[in-house]
Short mmCIF file of C-alpha atoms and ligand atoms in Angstrom, two decimals:
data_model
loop_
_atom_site.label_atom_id
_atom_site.label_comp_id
_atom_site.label_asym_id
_atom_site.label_seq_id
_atom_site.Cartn_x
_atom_site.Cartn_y
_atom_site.Cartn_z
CA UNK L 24 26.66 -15.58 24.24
CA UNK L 25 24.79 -16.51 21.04
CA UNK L 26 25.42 -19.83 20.39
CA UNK L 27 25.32 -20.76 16.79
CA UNK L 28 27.24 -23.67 16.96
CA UNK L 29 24.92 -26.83 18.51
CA UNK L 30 26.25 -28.96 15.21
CA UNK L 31 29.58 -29.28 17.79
CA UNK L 32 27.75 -29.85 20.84
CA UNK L 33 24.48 -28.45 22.54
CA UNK L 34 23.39 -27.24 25.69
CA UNK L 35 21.89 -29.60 28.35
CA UNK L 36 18.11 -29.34 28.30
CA UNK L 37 16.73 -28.26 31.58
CA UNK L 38 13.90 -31.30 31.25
CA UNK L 39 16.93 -33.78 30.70
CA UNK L 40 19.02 -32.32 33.34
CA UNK L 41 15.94 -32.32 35.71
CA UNK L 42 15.70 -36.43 34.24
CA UNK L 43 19.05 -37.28 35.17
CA UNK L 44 19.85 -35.49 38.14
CA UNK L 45 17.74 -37.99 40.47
CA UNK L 46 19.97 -40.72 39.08
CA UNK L 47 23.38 -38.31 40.64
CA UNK L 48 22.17 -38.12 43.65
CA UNK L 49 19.58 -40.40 45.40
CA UNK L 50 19.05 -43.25 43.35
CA UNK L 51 22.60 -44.48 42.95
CA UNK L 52 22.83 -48.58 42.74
CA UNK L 53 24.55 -50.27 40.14
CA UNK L 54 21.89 -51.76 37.73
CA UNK L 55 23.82 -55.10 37.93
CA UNK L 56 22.78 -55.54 42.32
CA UNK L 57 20.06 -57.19 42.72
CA UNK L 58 18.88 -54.97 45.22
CA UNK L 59 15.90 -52.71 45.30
CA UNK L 60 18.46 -49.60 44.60
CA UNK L 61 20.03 -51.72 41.78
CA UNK L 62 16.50 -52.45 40.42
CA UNK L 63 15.78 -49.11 40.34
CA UNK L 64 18.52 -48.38 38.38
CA UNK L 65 18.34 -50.76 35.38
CA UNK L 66 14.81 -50.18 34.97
CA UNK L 67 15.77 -46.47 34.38
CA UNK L 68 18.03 -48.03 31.66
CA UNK L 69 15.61 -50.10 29.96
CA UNK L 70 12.91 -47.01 29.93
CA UNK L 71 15.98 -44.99 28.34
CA UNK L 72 16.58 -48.04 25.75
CA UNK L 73 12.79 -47.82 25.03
CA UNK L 74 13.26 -43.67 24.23
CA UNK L 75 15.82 -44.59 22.11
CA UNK L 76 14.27 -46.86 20.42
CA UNK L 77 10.71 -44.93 19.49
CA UNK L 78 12.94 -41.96 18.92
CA UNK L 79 14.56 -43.59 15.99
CA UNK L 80 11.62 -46.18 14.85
CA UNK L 81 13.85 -49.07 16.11
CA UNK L 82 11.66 -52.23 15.80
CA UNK L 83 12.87 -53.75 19.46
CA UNK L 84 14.84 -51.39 22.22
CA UNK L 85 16.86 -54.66 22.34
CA UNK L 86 18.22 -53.22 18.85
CA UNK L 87 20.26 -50.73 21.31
CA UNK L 88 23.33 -50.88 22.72
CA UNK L 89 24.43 -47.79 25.11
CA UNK L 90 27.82 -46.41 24.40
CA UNK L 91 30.34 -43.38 25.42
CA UNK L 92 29.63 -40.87 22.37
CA UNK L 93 29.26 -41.17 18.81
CA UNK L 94 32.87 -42.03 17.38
CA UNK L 95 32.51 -45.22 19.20
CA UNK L 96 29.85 -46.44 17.96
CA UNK L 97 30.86 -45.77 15.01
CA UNK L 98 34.21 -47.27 15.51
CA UNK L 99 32.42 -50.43 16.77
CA UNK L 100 30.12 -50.97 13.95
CA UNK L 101 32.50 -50.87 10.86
CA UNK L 102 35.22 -52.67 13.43
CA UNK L 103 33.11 -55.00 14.85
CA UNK L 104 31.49 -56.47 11.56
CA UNK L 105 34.66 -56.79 10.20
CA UNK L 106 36.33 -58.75 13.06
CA UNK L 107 33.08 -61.21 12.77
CA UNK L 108 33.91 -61.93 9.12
CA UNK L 109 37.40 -61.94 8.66
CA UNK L 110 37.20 -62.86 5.12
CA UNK L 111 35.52 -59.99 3.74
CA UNK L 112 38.12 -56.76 3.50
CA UNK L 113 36.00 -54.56 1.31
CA UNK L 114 34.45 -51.48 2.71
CA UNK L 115 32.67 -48.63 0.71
CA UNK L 116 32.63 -45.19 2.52
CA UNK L 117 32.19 -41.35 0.89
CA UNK L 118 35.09 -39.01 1.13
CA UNK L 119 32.68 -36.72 3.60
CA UNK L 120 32.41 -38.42 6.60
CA UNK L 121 32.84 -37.86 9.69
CA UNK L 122 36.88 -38.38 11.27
CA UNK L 123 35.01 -41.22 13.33
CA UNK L 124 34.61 -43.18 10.07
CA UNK L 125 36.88 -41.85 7.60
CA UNK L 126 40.42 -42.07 9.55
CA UNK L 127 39.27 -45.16 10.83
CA UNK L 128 38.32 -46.06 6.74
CA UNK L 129 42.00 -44.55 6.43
CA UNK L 130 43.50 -47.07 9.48
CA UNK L 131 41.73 -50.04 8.14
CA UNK L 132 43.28 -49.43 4.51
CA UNK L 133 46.19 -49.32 6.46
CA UNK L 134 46.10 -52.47 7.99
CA UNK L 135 45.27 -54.62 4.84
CA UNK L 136 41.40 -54.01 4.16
CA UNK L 137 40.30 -52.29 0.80
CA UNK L 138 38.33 -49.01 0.92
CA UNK L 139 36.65 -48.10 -1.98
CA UNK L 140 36.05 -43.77 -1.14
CA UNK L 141 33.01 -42.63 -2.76
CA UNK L 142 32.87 -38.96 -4.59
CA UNK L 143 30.76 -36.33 -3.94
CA UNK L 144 29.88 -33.50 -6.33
CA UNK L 145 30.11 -29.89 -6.28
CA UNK L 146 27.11 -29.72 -3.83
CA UNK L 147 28.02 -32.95 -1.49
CA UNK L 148 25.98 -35.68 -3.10
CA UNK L 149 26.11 -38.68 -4.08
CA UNK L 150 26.15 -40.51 -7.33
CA UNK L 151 24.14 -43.51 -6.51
CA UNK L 152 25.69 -45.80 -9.85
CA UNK L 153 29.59 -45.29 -8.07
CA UNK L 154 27.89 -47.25 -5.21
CA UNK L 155 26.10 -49.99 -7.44
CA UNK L 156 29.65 -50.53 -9.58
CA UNK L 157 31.85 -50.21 -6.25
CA UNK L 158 29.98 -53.40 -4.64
CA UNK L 159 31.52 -56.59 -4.96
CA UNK L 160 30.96 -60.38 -3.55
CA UNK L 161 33.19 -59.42 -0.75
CA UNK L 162 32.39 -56.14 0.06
CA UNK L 163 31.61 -56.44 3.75
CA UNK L 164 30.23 -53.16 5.15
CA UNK L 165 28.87 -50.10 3.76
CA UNK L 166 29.20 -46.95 5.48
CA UNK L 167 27.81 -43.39 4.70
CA UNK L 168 25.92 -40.65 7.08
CA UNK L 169 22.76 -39.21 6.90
CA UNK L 170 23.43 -35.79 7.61
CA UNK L 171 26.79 -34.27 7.23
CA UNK L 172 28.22 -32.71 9.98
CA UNK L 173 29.90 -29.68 8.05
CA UNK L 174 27.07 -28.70 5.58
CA UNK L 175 23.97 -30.13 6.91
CA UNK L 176 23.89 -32.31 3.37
CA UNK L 177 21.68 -35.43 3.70
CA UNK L 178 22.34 -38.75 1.59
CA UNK L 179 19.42 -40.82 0.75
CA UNK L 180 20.38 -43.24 3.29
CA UNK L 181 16.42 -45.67 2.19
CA UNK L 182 17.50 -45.56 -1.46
CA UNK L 183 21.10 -46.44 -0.22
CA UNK L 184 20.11 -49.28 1.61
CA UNK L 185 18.04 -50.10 -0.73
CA UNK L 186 21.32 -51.06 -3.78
CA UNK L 187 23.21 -52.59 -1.18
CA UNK L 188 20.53 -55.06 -0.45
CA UNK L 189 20.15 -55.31 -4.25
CA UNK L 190 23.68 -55.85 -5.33
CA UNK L 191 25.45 -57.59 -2.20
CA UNK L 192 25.57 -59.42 0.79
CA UNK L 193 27.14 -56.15 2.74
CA UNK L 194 25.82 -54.62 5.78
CA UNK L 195 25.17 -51.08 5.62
CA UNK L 196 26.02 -48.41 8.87
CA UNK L 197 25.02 -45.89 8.67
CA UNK L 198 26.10 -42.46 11.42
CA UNK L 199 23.35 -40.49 12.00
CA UNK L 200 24.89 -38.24 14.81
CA UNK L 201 23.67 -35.24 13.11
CA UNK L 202 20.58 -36.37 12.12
CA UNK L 203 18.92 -37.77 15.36
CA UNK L 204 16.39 -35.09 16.93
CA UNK L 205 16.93 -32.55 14.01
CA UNK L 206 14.43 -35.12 11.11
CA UNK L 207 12.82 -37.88 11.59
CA UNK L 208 14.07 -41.29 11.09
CA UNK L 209 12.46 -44.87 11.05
CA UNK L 210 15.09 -47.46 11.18
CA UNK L 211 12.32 -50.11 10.81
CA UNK L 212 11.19 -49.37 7.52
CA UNK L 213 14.78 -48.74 5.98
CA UNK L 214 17.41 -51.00 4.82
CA UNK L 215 20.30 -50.21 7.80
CA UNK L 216 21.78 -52.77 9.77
CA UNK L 217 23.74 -50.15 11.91
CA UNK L 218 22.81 -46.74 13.38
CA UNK L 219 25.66 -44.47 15.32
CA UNK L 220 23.58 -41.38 17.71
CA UNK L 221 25.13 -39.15 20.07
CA UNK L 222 23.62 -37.61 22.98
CA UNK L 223 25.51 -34.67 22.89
CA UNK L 224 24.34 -33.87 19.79
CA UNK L 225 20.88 -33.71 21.14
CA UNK L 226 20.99 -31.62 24.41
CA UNK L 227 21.92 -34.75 26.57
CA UNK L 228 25.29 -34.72 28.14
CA UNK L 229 28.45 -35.40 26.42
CA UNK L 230 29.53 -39.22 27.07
CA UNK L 231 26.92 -41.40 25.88
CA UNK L 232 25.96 -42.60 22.35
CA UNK L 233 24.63 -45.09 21.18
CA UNK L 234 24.42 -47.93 18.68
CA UNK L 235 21.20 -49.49 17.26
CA UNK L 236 22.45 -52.89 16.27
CA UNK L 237 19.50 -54.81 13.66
CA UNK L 238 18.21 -57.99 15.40
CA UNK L 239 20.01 -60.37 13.47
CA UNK L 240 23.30 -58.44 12.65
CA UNK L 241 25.97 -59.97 14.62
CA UNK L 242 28.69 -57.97 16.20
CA UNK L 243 31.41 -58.80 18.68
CA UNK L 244 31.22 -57.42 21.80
CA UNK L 245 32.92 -53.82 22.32
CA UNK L 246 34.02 -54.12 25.66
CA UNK L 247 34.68 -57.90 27.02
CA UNK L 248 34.27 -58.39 30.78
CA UNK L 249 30.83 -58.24 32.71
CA UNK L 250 27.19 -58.94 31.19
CA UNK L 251 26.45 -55.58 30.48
CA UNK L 252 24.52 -54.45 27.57
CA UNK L 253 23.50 -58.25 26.91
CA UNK L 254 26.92 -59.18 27.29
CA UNK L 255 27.22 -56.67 23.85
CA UNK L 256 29.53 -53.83 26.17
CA UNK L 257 30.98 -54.51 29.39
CA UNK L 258 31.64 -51.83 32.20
CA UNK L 259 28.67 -50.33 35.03
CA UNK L 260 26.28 -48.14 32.69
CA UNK L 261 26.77 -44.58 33.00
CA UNK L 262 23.33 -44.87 34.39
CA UNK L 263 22.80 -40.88 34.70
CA UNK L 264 23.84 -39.83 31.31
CA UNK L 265 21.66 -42.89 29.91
CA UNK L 266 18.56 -41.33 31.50
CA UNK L 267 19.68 -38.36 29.88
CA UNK L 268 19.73 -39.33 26.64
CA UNK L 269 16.60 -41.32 26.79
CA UNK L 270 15.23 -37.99 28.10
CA UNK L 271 16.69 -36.24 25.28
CA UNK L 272 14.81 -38.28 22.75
CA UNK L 273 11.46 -37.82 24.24
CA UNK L 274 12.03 -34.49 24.18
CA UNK L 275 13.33 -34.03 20.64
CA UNK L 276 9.87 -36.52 19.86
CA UNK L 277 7.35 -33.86 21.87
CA UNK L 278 9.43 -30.26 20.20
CA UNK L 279 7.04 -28.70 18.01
CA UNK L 280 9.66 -26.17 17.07
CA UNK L 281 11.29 -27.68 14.28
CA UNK L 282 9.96 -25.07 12.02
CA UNK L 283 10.68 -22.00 14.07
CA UNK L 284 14.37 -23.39 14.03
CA UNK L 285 14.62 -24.28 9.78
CA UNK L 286 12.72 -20.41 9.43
CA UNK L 287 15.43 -19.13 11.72
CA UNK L 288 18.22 -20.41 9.58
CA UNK L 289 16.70 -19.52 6.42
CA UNK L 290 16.25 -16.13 7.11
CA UNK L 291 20.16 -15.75 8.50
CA UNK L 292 21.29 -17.69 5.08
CA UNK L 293 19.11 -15.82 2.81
CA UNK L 294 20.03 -12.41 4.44
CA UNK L 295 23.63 -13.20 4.38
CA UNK L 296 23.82 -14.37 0.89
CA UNK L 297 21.50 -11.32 -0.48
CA UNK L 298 23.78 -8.81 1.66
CA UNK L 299 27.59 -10.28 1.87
CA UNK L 300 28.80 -10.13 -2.56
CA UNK L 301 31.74 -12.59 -1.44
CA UNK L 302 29.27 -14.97 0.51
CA UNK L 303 28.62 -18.64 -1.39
CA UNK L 304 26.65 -21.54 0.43
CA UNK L 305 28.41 -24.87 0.88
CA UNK L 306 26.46 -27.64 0.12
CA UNK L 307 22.68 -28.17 -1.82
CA UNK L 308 20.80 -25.28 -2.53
CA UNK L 309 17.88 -27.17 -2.10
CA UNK L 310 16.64 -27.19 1.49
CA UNK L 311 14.49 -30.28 1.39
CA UNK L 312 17.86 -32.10 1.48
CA UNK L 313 19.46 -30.55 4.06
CA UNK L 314 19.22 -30.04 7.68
CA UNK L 315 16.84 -28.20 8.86
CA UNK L 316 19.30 -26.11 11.31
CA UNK L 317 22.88 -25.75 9.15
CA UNK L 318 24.19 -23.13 6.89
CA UNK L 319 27.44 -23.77 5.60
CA UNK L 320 28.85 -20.44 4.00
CA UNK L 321 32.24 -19.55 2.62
CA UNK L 322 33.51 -15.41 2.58
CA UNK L 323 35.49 -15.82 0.18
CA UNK L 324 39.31 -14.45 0.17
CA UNK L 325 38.76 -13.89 4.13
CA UNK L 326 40.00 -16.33 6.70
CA UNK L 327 37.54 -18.34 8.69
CA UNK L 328 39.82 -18.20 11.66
CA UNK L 329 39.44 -14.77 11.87
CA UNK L 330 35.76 -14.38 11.07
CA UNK L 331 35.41 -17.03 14.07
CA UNK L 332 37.48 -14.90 16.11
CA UNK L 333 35.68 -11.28 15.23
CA UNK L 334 32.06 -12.96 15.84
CA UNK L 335 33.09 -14.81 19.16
CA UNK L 336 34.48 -11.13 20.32
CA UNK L 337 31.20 -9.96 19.35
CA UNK L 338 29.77 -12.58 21.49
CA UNK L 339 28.65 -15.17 18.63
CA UNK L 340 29.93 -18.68 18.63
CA UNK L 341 30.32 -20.54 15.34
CA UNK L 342 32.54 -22.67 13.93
CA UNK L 343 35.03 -22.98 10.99
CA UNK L 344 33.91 -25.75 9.17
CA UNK L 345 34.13 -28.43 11.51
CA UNK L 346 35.00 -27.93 15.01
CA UNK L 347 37.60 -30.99 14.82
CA UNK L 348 39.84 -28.76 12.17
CA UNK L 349 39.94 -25.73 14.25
CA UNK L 350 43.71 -26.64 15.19
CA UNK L 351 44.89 -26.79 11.37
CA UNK L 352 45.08 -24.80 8.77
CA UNK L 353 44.01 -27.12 5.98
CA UNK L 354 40.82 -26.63 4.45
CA UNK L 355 38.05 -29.40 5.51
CA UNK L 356 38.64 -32.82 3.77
CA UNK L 357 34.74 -32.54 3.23
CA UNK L 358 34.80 -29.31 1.36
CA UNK L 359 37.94 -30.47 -0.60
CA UNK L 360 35.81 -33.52 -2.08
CA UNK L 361 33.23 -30.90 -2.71
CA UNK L 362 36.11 -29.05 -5.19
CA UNK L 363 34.93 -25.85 -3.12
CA UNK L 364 38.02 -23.30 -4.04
CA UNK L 365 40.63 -23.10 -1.66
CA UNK L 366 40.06 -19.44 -1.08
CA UNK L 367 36.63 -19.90 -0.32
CA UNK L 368 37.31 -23.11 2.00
CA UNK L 369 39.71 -21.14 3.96
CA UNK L 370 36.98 -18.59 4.36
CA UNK L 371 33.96 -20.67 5.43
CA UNK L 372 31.70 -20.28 8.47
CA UNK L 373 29.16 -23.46 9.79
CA UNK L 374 26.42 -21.60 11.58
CA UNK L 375 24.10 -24.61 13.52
CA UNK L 376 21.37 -23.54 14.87
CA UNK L 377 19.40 -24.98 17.54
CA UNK L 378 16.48 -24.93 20.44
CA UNK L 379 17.36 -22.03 22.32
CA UNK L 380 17.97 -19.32 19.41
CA UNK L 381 15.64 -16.37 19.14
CA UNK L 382 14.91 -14.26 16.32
CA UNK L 383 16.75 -11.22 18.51
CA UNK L 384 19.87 -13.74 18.02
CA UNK L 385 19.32 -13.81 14.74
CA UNK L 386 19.24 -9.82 13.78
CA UNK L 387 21.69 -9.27 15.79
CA UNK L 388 23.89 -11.40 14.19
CA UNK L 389 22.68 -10.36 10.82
CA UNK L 390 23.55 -6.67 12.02
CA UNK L 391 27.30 -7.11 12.69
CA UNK L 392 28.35 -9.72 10.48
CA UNK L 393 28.57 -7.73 7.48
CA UNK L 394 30.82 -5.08 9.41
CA UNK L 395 33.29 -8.00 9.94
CA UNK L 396 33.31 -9.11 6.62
CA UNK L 397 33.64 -5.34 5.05
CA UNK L 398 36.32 -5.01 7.41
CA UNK L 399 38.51 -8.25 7.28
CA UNK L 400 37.90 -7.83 3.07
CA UNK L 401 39.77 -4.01 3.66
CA UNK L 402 42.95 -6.02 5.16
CA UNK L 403 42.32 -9.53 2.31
CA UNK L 404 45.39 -9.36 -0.03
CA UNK L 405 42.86 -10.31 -2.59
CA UNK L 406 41.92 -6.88 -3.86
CA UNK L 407 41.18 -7.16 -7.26
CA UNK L 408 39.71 -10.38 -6.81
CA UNK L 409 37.13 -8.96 -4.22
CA UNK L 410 36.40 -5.92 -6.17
CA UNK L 411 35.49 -8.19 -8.70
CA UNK L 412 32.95 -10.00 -6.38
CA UNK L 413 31.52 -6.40 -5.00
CA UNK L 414 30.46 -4.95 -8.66
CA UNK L 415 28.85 -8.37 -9.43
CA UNK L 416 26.96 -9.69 -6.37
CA UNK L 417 25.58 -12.99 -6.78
N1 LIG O 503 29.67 -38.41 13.40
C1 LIG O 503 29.29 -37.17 13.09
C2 LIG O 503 28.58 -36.92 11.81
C3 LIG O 503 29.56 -36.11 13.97
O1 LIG O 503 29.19 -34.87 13.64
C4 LIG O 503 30.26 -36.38 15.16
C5 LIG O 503 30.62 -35.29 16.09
O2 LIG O 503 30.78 -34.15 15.69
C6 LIG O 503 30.61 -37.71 15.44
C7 LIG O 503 30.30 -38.70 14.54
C8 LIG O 503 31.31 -38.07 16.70
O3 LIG O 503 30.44 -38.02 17.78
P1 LIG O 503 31.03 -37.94 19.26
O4 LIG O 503 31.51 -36.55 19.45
O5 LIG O 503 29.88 -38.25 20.15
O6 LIG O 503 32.10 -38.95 19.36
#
């Protein structure tokens, strides 16, 4: 299989499988014993904190708290700082998040808070000034991501930071689960209180995340019960998949092959834009504010569900959008904000790529995607409408 899709999830590295499995098998205390065993264990832990930490230019590893996956730390930031200060109800999020932060955004307006839902333009920015006038005295949190998950566009999280320190007392999350091991990031030097990662995003296995929490920033705990976590998250660490993703950052630190991965992607975008007429990127044209790995593109009067269905029969795995809206048939809440046309929503492909694609991967994919297009545009209703698009290729 060609697997185009590590935005969703990503393999296990071998390195961080070979860093974990130790931890499976013979070394197998609970960090909390005091025993030698035990010991073992939760120094593991604190060397994975430390990855963490330099992965992400935390000042302290203290600043992180070990967590099941992404969505909860999420949940736990925006949740957790408003529980602490129950007389603040504003919060400020973008209509492009993540489901981890907008339906809980949509729950909390449900239950009495006020969201204020920032726009996006036609290419998934920002306006900075809807930010400075949406901040108020009692404006609590401020959430937005750095890299979105759908079209790879990144929001200027340091100049972000930056107005809500300005204008207001609010504490500013921020979810990076996209972002961690693709660019670099330097939490120290930037104006967020609180950081969501993911290891799964990052070729450690699925069930740990984690939240960087700013010395300072005061958050009830997640989980009550034992001392865990500095008392911050109850329940025994999930000591193996903690080595893992502390393994995982190291090795996203050491991987010189960032550039090999962003001249991959550019060559499949560029080819499929220059050779599909009905093909139209999603999301900046401008590359510098992107991800390095993520090509959102819409065929437009052709159904994503089948394109997904053609290319994974040809043994190519991407995804329709995102992968949480491959159940329904609305269009993607993020391209909606982005006032991309229905026809061409319906019709868009996310193609993420990642460590283990080869230029071979690439040509091939370039070689029978445009035979699934041609063909799926043959049965489109659309026929004048396409016909259009083929004498006047953009
Ligand atoms: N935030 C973003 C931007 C994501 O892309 C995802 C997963 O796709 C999440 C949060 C949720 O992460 P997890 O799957 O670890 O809960």
């Amino acid at each position: 299989m060609i697997y185009l899709d590590n935005n969703a999830t990503t393999r296990v590295a071998p390195e961080v499988f070979a860093a974990m499995q130790p931890y499976l098998t013979e070394v197998y205390g609970n960090p909390s014993s005091a025993h030698s065993l035990g010991q073992r264990m939760k120094a593991a832990v604190e060397r994975a904190r430390e990855q963490v930490a330099e992965l992400i230019g935390a000042e302290n590893a203290s600043e992180i708290v070990f967590t099941s996956c992404g969505s909860e730390s999420d949940n736990w930031a925006i949740g957790g700082f408003l529980e602490e200060n129950p007389t603040r109800r504003h919060v400020i999020t973008t209509r492009v998040e993540h489901e981890a932060v907008r339906n809980l955004c949509a729950h909390l307006a449900q239950i009495g808070c006020e969201v204020t839902w920032l726009e996006v333009n036609e290419n998934g920015e920002l306006v900075l000034d809807d930010l400075r006038q949406a901040l108020r005295r009692d404006t609590a949190i401020v959430s937005a991501m750095l890299a979105n998950n759908e079209t790879g566009v990144l929001f200027p999280v340091n100049e972000i930071g930056k107005i809500v320190r300005e204008n207001s007392d609010a504490v500013f999350h921020v979810d990076g689960v996209q972002a961690v091991g693709k660019i670099p990031i330097d939490l120290k030097h930037s104006e967020i209180d609180l950081f969501a990662l993911s290891g799964h995003k990052l070729h450690a296995p699925q069930g740990v995340g984690a939240l960087y929490i700013r010395e300072g920033v005061k958050l009830p705990p997640f989980i009550i019960g034992g001392g865990q976590e500095q008392g911050r998250r109850a329940g025994t660490s999930a000591v193996p998949n903690i080595v893992a993703l502390g393994a995982a950052c190291e090795l996203a630190e050491n991987f010189d092959e960032h550039e090999r991965i962003e001249s991959l992607r550019n060559r499949l975008e560029d080819e499929i834009l220059k050779r599909i007429p009905n093909a139209r990127l999603n999301g900046l044209f401008d590359r510098t504010r992107r991800l390095p790995n993520t090509s959102n593109i819409s065929f437009e009067y052709v159904e994503g569900e089948n394109i997904l269905l053609h290319l994974d029969q040809a043994g190519v795995c991407v995804s329709t959008g995102s992968a949480c809206h491959s159940t329904t048939h609305e269009s993607s809440p993020t391209l909606r904000a982005m006032n991309v046309p229905y026809t061409a929503a319906q019709g868009s492909i996310r193609f993420s790529l990642g460590r283990y694609n080869t230029e071979q991967e690439i040509d091939y994919t370039l070689e029978i995607l445009p035979e699934i297009i041609n063909k799926l545009v043959e049965m489109s209703p659309y026929d004048k409408e396409l016909q259009a698009l083929k004498m006047s290729p953009r």
